[in-house]
Amino acid sequence: MKYDLIDHNLFIKNRKNFASAMQSNSLAVFNSNDIYPISADSTLPFAQHRDIFYLSGVDQEESILVLFPDCPNPKNREILFLKETNEHIAVWEGEKLTKEKAFETSGIKTVYWLQDMEKVMFELMTQSETMYINTNEHYRASVETETREDRFTKWLKDKYPAHNVAKSNSILQRLRSVKDQIELDLMQNACDITEKGVRRVLNYVKPGVWEYNIEAEFMHEFLNNRSKGFAYTPIIAAGNNANVLHYIENNQQCKAGDLILMDVGAEYANYSSDLTRTIPVSGKFTDRQKAVYNAVNRVKNDATKLLVPGTLWAEYHVEVGKLMTSELLGLGLIDKADVQNENPDWPAYKKYFMHGTSHHIGLDTHDYGLLHEPMQANQVFTVEPGIYIPDEGFGIRLEDDVVVQETGAPFNLMRNIPIEAEEIEDIMNS
């Protein structure tokens, strides 16, 4: 891995918190992701399942974590099953985790090779009554591919049909949404790497560059700072492309007078950052562009202040809608009649700001978190309002990642990344 070894006390704490929420005499199982094939002998780069990483720090394929807090044999209360490494694997694929390295990574003392899994699992299942299976129940999830976790769950339920079945997801949704300080430090590192990319790009952009040139500049900086690259597919959208919310082609030329909406973020140690900045190709905003830009920035700043413990996500978005309505009235994009006659299910402001303002972020860019529960300290949210005006040929979105605090305003992990219009202009023209 490119990143520095993470303090395994994080994973020890995460497992302890998960185990404390389990039913008595139960075990839970977590699998690594597959390495997904493309065709012939080609595969996609491996990306670890976030749940097994969250609980163990293991960032390797063909790994299984078992938690059995009430196991009669204390040795088997936490178990890792790993692919056995050997000289051949070391030569062809690189070094895999040894039992000693697995302990250093995870804090788990009991490590078996994968070939012993069925034998060990049989013993554990005779001693337990309930098995926790790990299903993806994120509110945005839409999965057609059968995962390694899915296949293991089928095998487990077929092999041991008399066991009670419980879900890990409801526990993980709560635990993963509230970040440990070690996690916040990792996310800060991801945001700091993103800052390096932004500053590089501000000094690079000029009329005539292509969207993919800008994407390449970000990637150069990210890789140079121990990131695997983008935390999600980057959006580099010049001119009217910014009005396509999930524009990812990044294949158009940037023209003088246009704005470029850049929705990018570096990952670090599997933790995401998620940033949006909108900058002028020519290094200077027009008066109209700056007026809209400053309106979006004001909404972002005021919306950020609402992210405090006890806030409900749905009510928060209603308040942000009021902020945006006021700004759109000031810009002349809507009028009082539009507001008075609006459909409550699709308010007037939605014509120019049609997406949500905030989502959880962490190990996933759209991270786990139960939206119907009040916000808590140490949850991390994006704040990303935008105004999109196809008739005027530009769209503006601004986005930072912020940590909810026990008291006071949220802490901005992107506080050092240029965002004020004048600062962006100064850097681009320096």
Short mmCIF file of C-alpha atoms in Angstrom, two decimals:
data_model
loop_
_atom_site.label_atom_id
_atom_site.label_comp_id
_atom_site.label_asym_id
_atom_site.label_seq_id
_atom_site.Cartn_x
_atom_site.Cartn_y
_atom_site.Cartn_z
CA MET A 1 0.00 0.00 0.00
CA LYS A 2 1.15 3.53 -0.69
CA TYR A 3 -0.14 4.91 2.60
CA ASP A 4 1.61 4.74 5.97
CA LEU A 5 0.61 1.94 8.35
CA ILE A 6 -2.46 2.99 10.35
CA ASP A 7 -2.41 2.69 14.14
CA HIS A 8 -4.16 -0.65 14.74
CA ASN A 9 -5.77 0.72 17.90
CA LEU A 10 -8.35 2.22 15.54
CA PHE A 11 -9.40 -1.23 14.36
CA ILE A 12 -9.28 -2.72 17.87
CA LYS A 13 -11.67 0.01 19.00
CA ASN A 14 -13.94 -0.46 15.97
CA ARG A 15 -14.23 -4.21 16.62
CA LYS A 16 -14.95 -3.62 20.30
CA ASN A 17 -17.73 -1.18 19.41
CA PHE A 18 -19.23 -3.59 16.88
CA ALA A 19 -19.05 -6.56 19.28
CA SER A 20 -20.80 -4.59 22.01
CA ALA A 21 -23.83 -4.20 19.72
CA MET A 22 -24.08 -7.91 18.82
CA GLN A 23 -26.59 -10.34 20.30
CA SER A 24 -25.33 -12.86 22.82
CA ASN A 25 -23.74 -16.05 21.49
CA SER A 26 -23.50 -14.73 17.94
CA LEU A 27 -20.76 -14.37 15.36
CA ALA A 28 -20.29 -11.98 12.45
CA VAL A 29 -18.42 -12.57 9.20
CA PHE A 30 -16.89 -10.01 6.80
CA ASN A 31 -15.27 -10.67 3.43
CA SER A 32 -12.86 -8.84 1.18
CA ASN A 33 -14.01 -7.77 -2.25
CA ASP A 34 -13.29 -9.79 -5.35
CA ILE A 35 -10.72 -8.79 -7.90
CA TYR A 36 -13.08 -8.09 -10.78
CA PRO A 37 -12.24 -9.38 -14.29
CA ILE A 38 -12.42 -7.24 -17.42
CA SER A 39 -11.68 -9.82 -20.14
CA ALA A 40 -8.89 -12.21 -21.10
CA ASP A 41 -6.53 -12.05 -18.09
CA SER A 42 -7.20 -8.36 -17.35
CA THR A 43 -8.66 -7.22 -14.04
CA LEU A 44 -9.70 -3.98 -12.40
CA PRO A 45 -7.37 -2.68 -9.67
CA PHE A 46 -8.29 -4.22 -6.32
CA ALA A 47 -10.39 -2.06 -4.00
CA GLN A 48 -11.04 -3.39 -0.51
CA HIS A 49 -14.52 -3.80 0.95
CA ARG A 50 -14.82 -0.92 3.35
CA ASP A 51 -16.42 -2.92 6.16
CA ILE A 52 -13.63 -5.47 6.61
CA PHE A 53 -11.13 -2.63 6.29
CA TYR A 54 -12.97 -0.60 8.96
CA LEU A 55 -12.84 -3.54 11.37
CA SER A 56 -9.36 -4.90 10.63
CA GLY A 57 -7.24 -2.63 8.45
CA VAL A 58 -6.64 -5.60 6.13
CA ASP A 59 -6.33 -4.28 2.59
CA GLN A 60 -5.92 -7.58 0.73
CA GLU A 61 -8.10 -9.83 -1.41
CA GLU A 62 -9.40 -13.25 -0.27
CA SER A 63 -9.49 -12.25 3.40
CA ILE A 64 -12.21 -13.06 5.95
CA LEU A 65 -12.80 -11.57 9.40
CA VAL A 66 -14.85 -13.43 12.01
CA LEU A 67 -15.98 -11.84 15.28
CA PHE A 68 -17.36 -14.16 18.00
CA PRO A 69 -17.23 -12.25 21.31
CA ASP A 70 -18.79 -15.08 23.36
CA CYS A 71 -16.70 -17.90 21.94
CA PRO A 72 -15.79 -20.40 24.69
CA ASN A 73 -12.23 -20.40 23.39
CA PRO A 74 -10.85 -16.87 23.90
CA LYS A 75 -8.37 -17.48 21.08
CA ASN A 76 -11.22 -17.60 18.55
CA ARG A 77 -13.11 -14.45 19.53
CA GLU A 78 -11.41 -12.54 16.73
CA ILE A 79 -10.09 -14.41 13.68
CA LEU A 80 -8.57 -13.48 10.37
CA PHE A 81 -8.47 -15.97 7.50
CA LEU A 82 -5.87 -14.98 4.92
CA LYS A 83 -4.58 -16.28 1.63
CA GLU A 84 -1.38 -18.17 2.44
CA THR A 85 1.64 -16.45 1.00
CA ASN A 86 4.63 -18.26 -0.49
CA GLU A 87 7.71 -17.58 -2.60
CA HIS A 88 5.85 -18.05 -5.88
CA ILE A 89 3.17 -15.49 -4.93
CA ALA A 90 5.86 -13.12 -3.69
CA VAL A 91 7.65 -13.28 -7.07
CA TRP A 92 4.59 -12.93 -9.28
CA GLU A 93 2.21 -10.75 -7.24
CA GLY A 94 4.31 -9.21 -4.48
CA GLU A 95 4.37 -9.85 -0.78
CA LYS A 96 1.10 -10.72 0.96
CA LEU A 97 0.32 -10.44 4.66
CA THR A 98 2.13 -12.85 6.92
CA LYS A 99 0.53 -13.80 10.24
CA GLU A 100 2.91 -11.43 12.00
CA LYS A 101 2.20 -8.56 9.61
CA ALA A 102 -1.54 -9.20 9.91
CA PHE A 103 -1.29 -8.76 13.68
CA GLU A 104 0.72 -5.55 13.23
CA THR A 105 -1.95 -4.26 10.83
CA SER A 106 -5.09 -5.32 12.70
CA GLY A 107 -4.24 -6.13 16.30
CA ILE A 108 -5.76 -9.60 15.75
CA LYS A 109 -3.65 -12.42 17.19
CA THR A 110 -5.46 -15.42 15.71
CA VAL A 111 -4.75 -15.79 12.00
CA TYR A 112 -5.51 -18.93 9.99
CA TRP A 113 -4.83 -19.61 6.36
CA LEU A 114 -7.90 -19.61 4.15
CA GLN A 115 -7.57 -23.35 3.46
CA ASP A 116 -8.56 -24.00 7.10
CA MET A 117 -11.65 -21.79 7.01
CA GLU A 118 -14.38 -24.43 6.62
CA LYS A 119 -12.95 -26.61 9.38
CA VAL A 120 -12.63 -23.72 11.82
CA MET A 121 -16.03 -22.29 10.88
CA PHE A 122 -17.68 -25.64 11.60
CA GLU A 123 -16.37 -25.55 15.15
CA LEU A 124 -17.47 -21.93 15.62
CA MET A 125 -20.95 -22.56 14.25
CA THR A 126 -21.54 -25.46 16.64
CA GLN A 127 -20.86 -23.01 19.49
CA SER A 128 -23.03 -20.11 18.26
CA GLU A 129 -26.74 -19.51 17.73
CA THR A 130 -26.87 -16.42 15.52
CA MET A 131 -24.82 -15.37 12.51
CA TYR A 132 -24.52 -11.77 11.37
CA ILE A 133 -24.42 -11.43 7.59
CA ASN A 134 -23.11 -8.31 5.88
CA THR A 135 -25.43 -6.80 3.28
CA ASN A 136 -25.15 -3.50 1.43
CA GLU A 137 -28.17 -1.43 2.48
CA HIS A 138 -26.86 2.04 1.70
CA TYR A 139 -29.68 4.28 0.53
CA ARG A 140 -27.91 4.93 -2.80
CA ALA A 141 -26.85 1.33 -3.43
CA SER A 142 -27.82 -0.29 -6.73
CA VAL A 143 -25.82 -3.48 -7.13
CA GLU A 144 -26.32 -6.05 -9.90
CA THR A 145 -23.04 -7.93 -9.48
CA GLU A 146 -22.92 -10.83 -7.01
CA THR A 147 -20.10 -10.01 -4.62
CA ARG A 148 -17.76 -12.29 -2.70
CA GLU A 149 -19.72 -11.33 0.42
CA ASP A 150 -22.97 -12.39 -1.28
CA ARG A 151 -21.53 -15.77 -2.26
CA PHE A 152 -20.20 -16.40 1.24
CA THR A 153 -23.57 -15.49 2.76
CA LYS A 154 -25.31 -18.01 0.48
CA TRP A 155 -22.82 -20.70 1.47
CA LEU A 156 -23.16 -19.92 5.18
CA LYS A 157 -26.97 -19.96 5.15
CA ASP A 158 -27.09 -23.17 3.12
CA LYS A 159 -24.51 -24.91 5.29
CA TYR A 160 -26.03 -23.81 8.62
CA PRO A 161 -29.78 -23.30 8.03
CA ALA A 162 -30.71 -23.75 11.71
CA HIS A 163 -28.90 -20.59 12.81
CA ASN A 164 -30.67 -17.34 13.44
CA VAL A 165 -29.69 -14.59 10.99
CA ALA A 166 -29.00 -10.97 11.94
CA LYS A 167 -27.71 -7.98 9.96
CA SER A 168 -24.39 -6.25 10.42
CA ASN A 169 -25.41 -3.27 8.36
CA SER A 170 -27.58 -1.52 10.92
CA ILE A 171 -24.68 -1.61 13.39
CA LEU A 172 -22.14 -0.44 10.83
CA GLN A 173 -24.36 2.40 9.61
CA ARG A 174 -24.18 3.96 13.07
CA LEU A 175 -20.57 3.14 13.90
CA ARG A 176 -19.02 4.17 10.59
CA SER A 177 -20.86 7.48 10.47
CA VAL A 178 -19.14 8.75 13.65
CA LYS A 179 -15.42 9.16 13.09
CA ASP A 180 -12.54 8.42 15.43
CA GLN A 181 -9.77 11.04 15.60
CA ILE A 182 -7.46 8.69 13.70
CA GLU A 183 -10.03 8.59 10.90
CA LEU A 184 -10.38 12.37 10.93
CA ASP A 185 -6.61 12.67 10.61
CA LEU A 186 -6.64 10.33 7.61
CA MET A 187 -9.44 12.34 6.02
CA GLN A 188 -7.52 15.55 6.70
CA ASN A 189 -4.56 14.03 4.86
CA ALA A 190 -6.82 13.20 1.89
CA CYS A 191 -8.08 16.81 1.90
CA ASP A 192 -4.52 18.17 2.12
CA ILE A 193 -3.55 16.12 -0.93
CA THR A 194 -6.59 17.51 -2.73
CA GLU A 195 -5.41 21.02 -1.81
CA LYS A 196 -2.07 20.35 -3.51
CA GLY A 197 -3.96 19.34 -6.64
CA VAL A 198 -6.13 22.46 -6.60
CA ARG A 199 -3.16 24.79 -6.23
CA ARG A 200 -1.34 23.00 -9.05
CA VAL A 201 -4.37 23.38 -11.33
CA LEU A 202 -4.92 27.05 -10.49
CA ASN A 203 -1.42 27.73 -11.76
CA TYR A 204 -1.96 25.58 -14.85
CA VAL A 205 -5.35 26.48 -16.33
CA LYS A 206 -5.52 28.85 -19.29
CA PRO A 207 -7.62 29.11 -22.46
CA GLY A 208 -7.04 26.19 -24.78
CA VAL A 209 -6.33 23.46 -22.22
CA TRP A 210 -8.54 20.41 -22.33
CA GLU A 211 -10.63 19.03 -19.50
CA TYR A 212 -8.55 15.83 -19.51
CA ASN A 213 -5.36 17.89 -19.17
CA ILE A 214 -6.73 19.24 -15.89
CA GLU A 215 -7.70 15.74 -14.76
CA ALA A 216 -4.12 14.64 -15.45
CA GLU A 217 -2.69 17.49 -13.38
CA PHE A 218 -4.79 16.41 -10.41
CA MET A 219 -3.77 12.78 -10.83
CA HIS A 220 -0.07 13.73 -10.97
CA GLU A 221 -0.31 15.55 -7.66
CA PHE A 222 -2.40 12.85 -6.00
CA LEU A 223 -0.07 10.00 -6.93
CA ASN A 224 2.93 12.07 -5.93
CA ASN A 225 1.51 12.32 -2.40
CA ARG A 226 0.83 8.63 -1.64
CA SER A 227 -2.77 8.56 -2.84
CA LYS A 228 -4.03 5.81 -5.16
CA GLY A 229 -5.75 8.60 -7.08
CA PHE A 230 -9.29 9.93 -7.23
CA ALA A 231 -11.75 8.92 -4.51
CA TYR A 232 -14.46 8.87 -7.20
CA THR A 233 -14.72 9.50 -10.93
CA PRO A 234 -13.68 13.14 -11.39
CA ILE A 235 -15.87 15.79 -13.01
CA ILE A 236 -13.98 18.43 -15.00
CA ALA A 237 -16.76 20.37 -16.69
CA ALA A 238 -16.11 23.50 -18.74
CA GLY A 239 -18.83 25.86 -19.90
CA ASN A 240 -22.27 24.27 -20.27
CA ASN A 241 -20.88 20.86 -19.33
CA ALA A 242 -21.18 22.03 -15.71
CA ASN A 243 -24.95 21.85 -16.09
CA VAL A 244 -24.74 18.06 -16.47
CA LEU A 245 -24.53 17.05 -12.82
CA HIS A 246 -22.57 13.84 -13.37
CA TYR A 247 -20.54 14.86 -16.40
CA ILE A 248 -17.45 12.60 -16.49
CA GLU A 249 -16.36 12.60 -20.15
CA ASN A 250 -13.77 15.31 -19.48
CA ASN A 251 -12.95 15.57 -23.19
CA GLN A 252 -13.76 19.14 -24.18
CA GLN A 253 -11.53 22.18 -24.64
CA CYS A 254 -11.70 25.01 -22.12
CA LYS A 255 -12.43 28.32 -23.84
CA ALA A 256 -11.71 31.89 -22.83
CA GLY A 257 -14.54 33.36 -20.79
CA ASP A 258 -15.87 29.98 -19.66
CA LEU A 259 -15.98 28.63 -16.13
CA ILE A 260 -14.72 25.15 -15.19
CA LEU A 261 -16.54 23.18 -12.52
CA MET A 262 -14.11 20.70 -10.94
CA ASP A 263 -15.61 18.05 -8.64
CA VAL A 264 -12.59 16.02 -7.54
CA GLY A 265 -11.10 14.50 -4.42
CA ALA A 266 -8.08 12.44 -3.48
CA GLU A 267 -8.36 9.24 -1.49
CA TYR A 268 -5.85 8.37 1.20
CA ALA A 269 -5.72 4.98 2.96
CA ASN A 270 -9.19 4.25 1.50
CA TYR A 271 -10.64 7.43 3.05
CA SER A 272 -12.29 9.91 0.70
CA SER A 273 -12.22 13.63 0.21
CA ASP A 274 -14.86 15.35 -1.93
CA LEU A 275 -14.29 18.87 -3.21
CA THR A 276 -15.83 21.15 -5.80
CA ARG A 277 -14.39 24.42 -7.04
CA THR A 278 -15.47 26.49 -10.02
CA ILE A 279 -12.80 28.63 -11.65
CA PRO A 280 -12.58 31.01 -14.65
CA VAL A 281 -10.63 29.70 -17.65
CA SER A 282 -9.23 33.17 -18.33
CA GLY A 283 -8.31 33.78 -14.70
CA LYS A 284 -11.03 36.35 -14.04
CA PHE A 285 -14.78 36.08 -13.42
CA THR A 286 -17.19 38.32 -15.29
CA ASP A 287 -19.40 40.47 -13.07
CA ARG A 288 -22.34 38.13 -13.62
CA GLN A 289 -20.29 35.01 -12.97
CA LYS A 290 -18.90 36.51 -9.77
CA ALA A 291 -22.37 37.52 -8.56
CA VAL A 292 -23.62 33.95 -8.97
CA TYR A 293 -20.39 32.55 -7.51
CA ASN A 294 -20.65 34.69 -4.39
CA ALA A 295 -24.29 33.71 -3.98
CA VAL A 296 -23.37 30.03 -4.00
CA ASN A 297 -20.54 30.69 -1.55
CA ARG A 298 -22.88 32.50 0.85
CA VAL A 299 -25.31 29.57 0.77
CA LYS A 300 -22.43 27.19 1.44
CA ASN A 301 -21.20 29.22 4.41
CA ASP A 302 -24.65 29.61 5.93
CA ALA A 303 -25.58 25.96 5.30
CA THR A 304 -22.39 24.84 7.02
CA LYS A 305 -23.45 26.60 10.22
CA LEU A 306 -26.58 24.41 10.34
CA LEU A 307 -24.59 21.17 10.64
CA VAL A 308 -24.72 20.80 14.42
CA PRO A 309 -25.67 17.94 16.76
CA GLY A 310 -29.40 17.28 16.79
CA THR A 311 -30.07 18.57 13.27
CA LEU A 312 -32.23 16.33 11.11
CA TRP A 313 -31.03 15.89 7.55
CA ALA A 314 -34.46 16.47 5.95
CA GLU A 315 -35.12 19.65 7.96
CA TYR A 316 -31.62 20.89 7.16
CA HIS A 317 -32.34 20.68 3.44
CA VAL A 318 -35.55 22.67 3.88
CA GLU A 319 -33.55 25.45 5.53
CA VAL A 320 -30.90 25.37 2.80
CA GLY A 321 -33.71 25.69 0.26
CA LYS A 322 -34.81 28.91 1.94
CA LEU A 323 -31.24 30.25 1.76
CA MET A 324 -31.01 29.41 -1.92
CA THR A 325 -34.43 30.90 -2.65
CA SER A 326 -33.29 34.23 -1.21
CA GLU A 327 -30.14 34.23 -3.34
CA LEU A 328 -31.98 33.30 -6.54
CA LEU A 329 -34.42 36.16 -5.94
CA GLY A 330 -31.47 38.53 -5.57
CA LEU A 331 -29.96 37.28 -8.83
CA GLY A 332 -33.24 37.72 -10.72
CA LEU A 333 -33.43 34.05 -11.64
CA ILE A 334 -36.79 33.65 -9.90
CA ASP A 335 -39.35 36.17 -8.69
CA LYS A 336 -41.82 36.37 -5.83
CA ALA A 337 -44.61 34.96 -7.98
CA ASP A 338 -42.51 31.85 -8.66
CA VAL A 339 -42.13 31.33 -4.92
CA GLN A 340 -45.78 32.04 -4.10
CA ASN A 341 -46.98 29.59 -6.75
CA GLU A 342 -44.35 26.90 -6.20
CA ASN A 343 -45.08 23.20 -5.85
CA PRO A 344 -44.11 22.24 -2.27
CA ASP A 345 -42.74 18.94 -3.61
CA TRP A 346 -40.53 20.79 -6.11
CA PRO A 347 -39.91 24.33 -4.84
CA ALA A 348 -39.02 27.17 -7.22
CA TYR A 349 -35.33 27.08 -6.30
CA LYS A 350 -35.07 23.52 -7.65
CA LYS A 351 -35.05 24.88 -11.21
CA TYR A 352 -31.49 26.08 -10.58
CA PHE A 353 -30.41 23.88 -7.64
CA MET A 354 -31.84 20.40 -8.08
CA HIS A 355 -29.63 18.18 -5.92
CA GLY A 356 -29.03 17.68 -2.21
CA THR A 357 -26.63 19.85 -0.24
CA SER A 358 -24.87 17.33 1.99
CA HIS A 359 -24.04 13.66 2.39
CA HIS A 360 -21.96 11.64 4.83
CA ILE A 361 -18.35 11.08 3.76
CA GLY A 362 -15.64 8.76 5.09
CA LEU A 363 -14.42 5.41 3.83
CA ASP A 364 -16.97 5.82 1.05
CA THR A 365 -17.52 9.11 -0.73
CA HIS A 366 -21.24 8.64 -0.02
CA ASP A 367 -20.55 7.10 3.36
CA TYR A 368 -22.72 5.16 5.77
CA GLY A 369 -25.08 7.14 7.96
CA LEU A 370 -28.75 6.89 8.96
CA LEU A 371 -30.36 10.03 7.57
CA HIS A 372 -33.46 9.77 9.76
CA GLU A 373 -31.39 10.05 12.94
CA PRO A 374 -30.12 13.38 14.35
CA MET A 375 -26.62 14.49 13.42
CA GLN A 376 -23.86 13.76 15.93
CA ALA A 377 -20.47 15.20 16.75
CA ASN A 378 -17.64 13.74 14.65
CA GLN A 379 -19.85 12.92 11.72
CA VAL A 380 -18.40 14.33 8.50
CA PHE A 381 -20.59 15.90 5.81
CA THR A 382 -20.02 17.55 2.48
CA VAL A 383 -21.61 20.95 1.91
CA GLU A 384 -22.16 21.48 -1.82
CA PRO A 385 -24.76 23.98 -3.05
CA GLY A 386 -24.82 24.98 -6.70
CA ILE A 387 -26.59 27.19 -9.20
CA TYR A 388 -26.90 25.88 -12.76
CA ILE A 389 -27.91 28.24 -15.59
CA PRO A 390 -27.86 26.52 -19.00
CA ASP A 391 -29.25 29.64 -20.68
CA GLU A 392 -26.15 31.58 -19.57
CA GLY A 393 -23.71 28.79 -20.39
CA PHE A 394 -22.34 28.04 -16.94
CA GLY A 395 -22.98 26.27 -13.66
CA ILE A 396 -21.32 26.90 -10.31
CA ARG A 397 -20.95 24.47 -7.42
CA LEU A 398 -18.75 24.84 -4.34
CA GLU A 399 -18.07 22.04 -1.89
CA ASP A 400 -16.11 21.43 1.29
CA ASP A 401 -15.96 18.54 3.80
CA VAL A 402 -16.78 19.49 7.39
CA VAL A 403 -16.78 17.75 10.77
CA VAL A 404 -19.76 18.26 13.10
CA GLN A 405 -18.50 19.56 16.46
CA GLU A 406 -19.93 19.02 19.93
CA THR A 407 -20.38 22.80 20.20
CA GLY A 408 -19.88 25.60 17.73
CA ALA A 409 -19.47 25.68 13.97
CA PRO A 410 -18.32 22.59 12.07
CA PHE A 411 -14.60 22.17 11.45
CA ASN A 412 -13.74 22.57 7.77
CA LEU A 413 -11.23 19.94 6.61
CA MET A 414 -10.78 22.04 3.44
CA ARG A 415 -10.29 25.38 5.19
CA ASN A 416 -6.92 25.91 3.48
CA ILE A 417 -8.15 25.32 -0.08
CA PRO A 418 -8.78 28.58 -1.98
CA ILE A 419 -12.46 29.36 -2.43
CA GLU A 420 -13.03 33.13 -2.35
CA ALA A 421 -13.39 34.50 -5.89
CA GLU A 422 -10.71 37.13 -5.42
CA GLU A 423 -8.21 34.64 -4.01
CA ILE A 424 -8.76 32.31 -6.96
CA GLU A 425 -8.25 35.20 -9.38
CA ASP A 426 -5.10 36.33 -7.57
CA ILE A 427 -3.53 32.85 -7.68
CA MET A 428 -4.44 32.30 -11.32
CA ASN A 429 -2.90 35.63 -12.31
CA SER A 430 0.19 35.53 -10.08
#
